[in-house]
Amino acid sequence: MNCRLGCGACCIAPSITSPIPGMPSGKPAGVRCIQLNDDNLCKIFGQPERPDVCAEFAANIDVCGTTNEQALWLITDLESSTC
C-alpha cells in the first residue's frame, strides 16, 4: 500500500521520542509535527534529519485504513494501547 498524499495521520497521532528539527525532544501523541506542511506533507521527507521512525513507517491497510480519518483513528488507537 502506498501512503495517501495529504493524509498526515502518521505525523499527528503517534508520539515520536527522537529529535525532529524544530522539536528537539520529539513530539507527544496527538500533536501535529512541526515539519508537516499545510498540505499534510512532510517538509523533511527524504532528508537525513528525518527521524528513523518516520523513514521506517510503512503504510498498510491495518494501520491506515481506507480514509485519512480512519488512519488518524487507527493510529491514535494503536498509540493509546501501547502506552
Short mmCIF file of N, CA and C in Angstrom, two decimals:
data_model
loop_
_atom_site.label_atom_id
_atom_site.label_comp_id
_atom_site.label_asym_id
_atom_site.label_seq_id
_atom_site.Cartn_x
_atom_site.Cartn_y
_atom_site.Cartn_z
N MET A 1 0.85 -1.18 0.00
CA MET A 1 0.00 0.00 0.00
C MET A 1 0.88 1.24 0.00
N ASN A 2 0.52 2.22 -0.77
CA ASN A 2 1.22 3.50 -0.77
C ASN A 2 0.51 4.47 0.16
N CYS A 3 1.28 5.39 0.73
CA CYS A 3 0.68 6.43 1.55
C CYS A 3 -0.28 7.26 0.70
N ARG A 4 -1.34 7.74 1.35
CA ARG A 4 -2.24 8.67 0.69
C ARG A 4 -1.65 10.07 0.87
N LEU A 5 -1.30 10.71 -0.21
CA LEU A 5 -0.75 12.07 -0.12
C LEU A 5 -1.74 12.97 0.59
N GLY A 6 -1.24 13.74 1.54
CA GLY A 6 -2.08 14.68 2.26
C GLY A 6 -2.80 14.10 3.46
N CYS A 7 -2.51 12.85 3.81
CA CYS A 7 -3.15 12.23 4.97
C CYS A 7 -2.57 12.81 6.26
N GLY A 8 -1.30 12.58 6.51
CA GLY A 8 -0.63 13.16 7.67
C GLY A 8 -0.91 12.50 9.00
N ALA A 9 -1.74 11.46 9.04
CA ALA A 9 -2.09 10.82 10.31
C ALA A 9 -0.86 10.32 11.06
N CYS A 10 0.12 9.79 10.34
CA CYS A 10 1.32 9.27 10.99
C CYS A 10 2.22 10.39 11.51
N CYS A 11 1.92 11.63 11.17
CA CYS A 11 2.68 12.79 11.65
C CYS A 11 1.92 13.53 12.75
N ILE A 12 0.76 13.02 13.11
CA ILE A 12 -0.06 13.64 14.14
C ILE A 12 -0.31 12.68 15.31
N ALA A 13 -0.83 11.50 15.01
CA ALA A 13 -1.30 10.59 16.05
C ALA A 13 -0.22 10.01 16.95
N PRO A 14 0.89 9.51 16.43
CA PRO A 14 1.85 8.84 17.32
C PRO A 14 2.79 9.81 18.03
N SER A 15 3.30 9.34 19.16
CA SER A 15 4.39 10.08 19.79
C SER A 15 5.68 9.71 19.06
N ILE A 16 6.60 10.64 19.03
CA ILE A 16 7.92 10.40 18.44
C ILE A 16 8.93 10.86 19.48
N THR A 17 9.76 9.95 19.93
CA THR A 17 10.69 10.26 21.02
C THR A 17 12.05 10.75 20.54
N SER A 18 12.34 10.61 19.26
CA SER A 18 13.62 11.09 18.75
C SER A 18 13.49 12.55 18.31
N PRO A 19 14.61 13.26 18.28
CA PRO A 19 14.55 14.68 17.87
C PRO A 19 14.05 14.85 16.44
N ILE A 20 13.33 15.92 16.25
CA ILE A 20 12.84 16.34 14.95
C ILE A 20 13.29 17.80 14.81
N PRO A 21 13.77 18.23 13.64
CA PRO A 21 14.12 19.64 13.50
C PRO A 21 12.94 20.53 13.92
N GLY A 22 13.21 21.40 14.89
CA GLY A 22 12.17 22.27 15.42
C GLY A 22 11.44 21.68 16.62
N MET A 23 11.68 20.39 16.88
CA MET A 23 11.08 19.70 18.04
C MET A 23 12.17 18.81 18.63
N PRO A 24 13.15 19.41 19.32
CA PRO A 24 14.32 18.66 19.77
C PRO A 24 14.03 17.53 20.75
N SER A 25 12.89 17.57 21.40
CA SER A 25 12.51 16.49 22.32
C SER A 25 11.51 15.53 21.70
N GLY A 26 11.33 15.60 20.40
CA GLY A 26 10.32 14.78 19.73
C GLY A 26 8.96 15.44 19.86
N LYS A 27 7.91 14.62 19.76
CA LYS A 27 6.56 15.17 19.88
C LYS A 27 5.64 14.21 20.60
N PRO A 28 4.72 14.73 21.39
CA PRO A 28 3.75 13.87 22.05
C PRO A 28 2.68 13.38 21.08
N ALA A 29 2.02 12.31 21.43
CA ALA A 29 0.92 11.79 20.64
C ALA A 29 -0.17 12.85 20.50
N GLY A 30 -0.75 12.92 19.32
CA GLY A 30 -1.84 13.85 19.08
C GLY A 30 -1.42 15.26 18.72
N VAL A 31 -0.12 15.52 18.74
CA VAL A 31 0.41 16.85 18.40
C VAL A 31 0.91 16.80 16.96
N ARG A 32 0.52 17.79 16.20
CA ARG A 32 0.95 17.88 14.80
C ARG A 32 2.45 18.14 14.75
N CYS A 33 3.16 17.37 13.95
CA CYS A 33 4.60 17.58 13.78
C CYS A 33 4.84 18.94 13.13
N ILE A 34 5.82 19.63 13.63
CA ILE A 34 6.16 20.96 13.09
C ILE A 34 6.61 20.87 11.63
N GLN A 35 7.05 19.70 11.20
CA GLN A 35 7.53 19.51 9.83
C GLN A 35 6.42 19.12 8.86
N LEU A 36 5.19 19.08 9.32
CA LEU A 36 4.04 18.77 8.47
C LEU A 36 3.50 20.08 7.90
N ASN A 37 3.51 20.21 6.58
CA ASN A 37 3.08 21.48 5.99
C ASN A 37 1.55 21.58 5.92
N ASP A 38 1.05 22.67 5.39
CA ASP A 38 -0.39 22.91 5.33
C ASP A 38 -1.13 21.91 4.45
N ASP A 39 -0.40 21.23 3.56
CA ASP A 39 -0.99 20.21 2.70
C ASP A 39 -0.82 18.81 3.29
N ASN A 40 -0.40 18.75 4.56
CA ASN A 40 -0.14 17.49 5.26
C ASN A 40 0.93 16.65 4.57
N LEU A 41 1.96 17.32 4.09
CA LEU A 41 3.12 16.65 3.51
C LEU A 41 4.34 16.99 4.36
N CYS A 42 5.24 16.02 4.50
CA CYS A 42 6.43 16.20 5.32
C CYS A 42 7.44 17.11 4.62
N LYS A 43 7.85 18.15 5.32
CA LYS A 43 8.82 19.09 4.76
C LYS A 43 10.23 18.51 4.70
N ILE A 44 10.49 17.45 5.48
CA ILE A 44 11.84 16.87 5.51
C ILE A 44 11.85 15.44 4.96
N PHE A 45 10.83 15.09 4.20
CA PHE A 45 10.76 13.76 3.59
C PHE A 45 12.02 13.52 2.75
N GLY A 46 12.66 12.38 2.98
CA GLY A 46 13.85 12.03 2.22
C GLY A 46 15.12 12.71 2.69
N GLN A 47 15.03 13.56 3.70
CA GLN A 47 16.20 14.28 4.21
C GLN A 47 16.85 13.49 5.35
N PRO A 48 18.15 13.63 5.55
CA PRO A 48 18.83 12.87 6.60
C PRO A 48 18.37 13.23 8.01
N GLU A 49 17.84 14.42 8.22
CA GLU A 49 17.40 14.81 9.56
C GLU A 49 16.01 14.26 9.92
N ARG A 50 15.37 13.62 8.98
CA ARG A 50 14.07 12.98 9.26
C ARG A 50 14.30 11.82 10.22
N PRO A 51 13.51 11.73 11.30
CA PRO A 51 13.70 10.65 12.27
C PRO A 51 13.58 9.27 11.62
N ASP A 52 14.39 8.34 12.09
CA ASP A 52 14.35 6.98 11.55
C ASP A 52 12.97 6.36 11.64
N VAL A 53 12.27 6.61 12.76
CA VAL A 53 10.94 6.03 12.92
C VAL A 53 10.00 6.49 11.80
N CYS A 54 10.17 7.69 11.34
CA CYS A 54 9.34 8.20 10.25
C CYS A 54 9.74 7.54 8.93
N ALA A 55 11.03 7.47 8.69
CA ALA A 55 11.51 6.88 7.44
C ALA A 55 11.15 5.40 7.35
N GLU A 56 11.05 4.73 8.50
CA GLU A 56 10.77 3.29 8.50
C GLU A 56 9.28 2.97 8.49
N PHE A 57 8.43 3.98 8.67
CA PHE A 57 6.98 3.73 8.66
C PHE A 57 6.56 3.23 7.29
N ALA A 58 5.79 2.16 7.28
CA ALA A 58 5.25 1.61 6.03
C ALA A 58 3.73 1.59 6.13
N ALA A 59 3.10 2.27 5.23
CA ALA A 59 1.64 2.29 5.21
C ALA A 59 1.11 0.89 4.92
N ASN A 60 0.08 0.51 5.67
CA ASN A 60 -0.64 -0.71 5.33
C ASN A 60 -2.09 -0.56 5.79
N ILE A 61 -2.94 -1.36 5.25
CA ILE A 61 -4.38 -1.23 5.48
C ILE A 61 -4.75 -1.36 6.95
N ASP A 62 -4.00 -2.17 7.72
CA ASP A 62 -4.31 -2.36 9.13
C ASP A 62 -4.06 -1.10 9.96
N VAL A 63 -3.14 -0.29 9.53
CA VAL A 63 -2.78 0.93 10.25
C VAL A 63 -3.43 2.16 9.61
N CYS A 64 -3.56 2.16 8.32
CA CYS A 64 -4.02 3.35 7.61
C CYS A 64 -5.48 3.30 7.18
N GLY A 65 -6.09 2.13 7.23
CA GLY A 65 -7.47 2.03 6.81
C GLY A 65 -7.67 2.45 5.36
N THR A 66 -8.85 2.96 5.08
CA THR A 66 -9.17 3.34 3.70
C THR A 66 -9.40 4.84 3.52
N THR A 67 -9.38 5.59 4.63
CA THR A 67 -9.55 7.04 4.55
C THR A 67 -8.56 7.71 5.49
N ASN A 68 -8.34 8.98 5.31
CA ASN A 68 -7.46 9.74 6.20
C ASN A 68 -8.01 9.76 7.63
N GLU A 69 -9.31 9.91 7.76
CA GLU A 69 -9.93 9.93 9.08
C GLU A 69 -9.76 8.59 9.79
N GLN A 70 -9.92 7.51 9.04
CA GLN A 70 -9.75 6.18 9.61
C GLN A 70 -8.29 5.97 10.03
N ALA A 71 -7.35 6.46 9.25
CA ALA A 71 -5.92 6.35 9.60
C ALA A 71 -5.64 7.08 10.91
N LEU A 72 -6.16 8.26 11.06
CA LEU A 72 -5.95 9.01 12.30
C LEU A 72 -6.52 8.26 13.49
N TRP A 73 -7.72 7.71 13.34
CA TRP A 73 -8.34 6.95 14.42
C TRP A 73 -7.54 5.69 14.74
N LEU A 74 -7.15 4.93 13.70
CA LEU A 74 -6.42 3.68 13.92
C LEU A 74 -5.06 3.91 14.58
N ILE A 75 -4.33 4.90 14.10
CA ILE A 75 -3.00 5.17 14.67
C ILE A 75 -3.14 5.71 16.10
N THR A 76 -4.14 6.53 16.34
CA THR A 76 -4.39 7.03 17.70
C THR A 76 -4.72 5.86 18.62
N ASP A 77 -5.54 4.94 18.16
CA ASP A 77 -5.90 3.77 18.97
C ASP A 77 -4.67 2.90 19.25
N LEU A 78 -3.84 2.68 18.25
CA LEU A 78 -2.62 1.91 18.45
C LEU A 78 -1.70 2.59 19.45
N GLU A 79 -1.56 3.89 19.33
CA GLU A 79 -0.71 4.65 20.24
C GLU A 79 -1.21 4.53 21.67
N SER A 80 -2.50 4.67 21.88
CA SER A 80 -3.03 4.61 23.24
C SER A 80 -2.93 3.20 23.83
N SER A 81 -2.95 2.19 23.00
CA SER A 81 -2.86 0.82 23.51
C SER A 81 -1.43 0.40 23.81
N THR A 82 -0.45 1.18 23.38
CA THR A 82 0.95 0.84 23.63
C THR A 82 1.55 1.67 24.76
N CYS A 83 0.78 2.58 25.34
CA CYS A 83 1.29 3.44 26.42
C CYS A 83 1.30 2.71 27.74
#
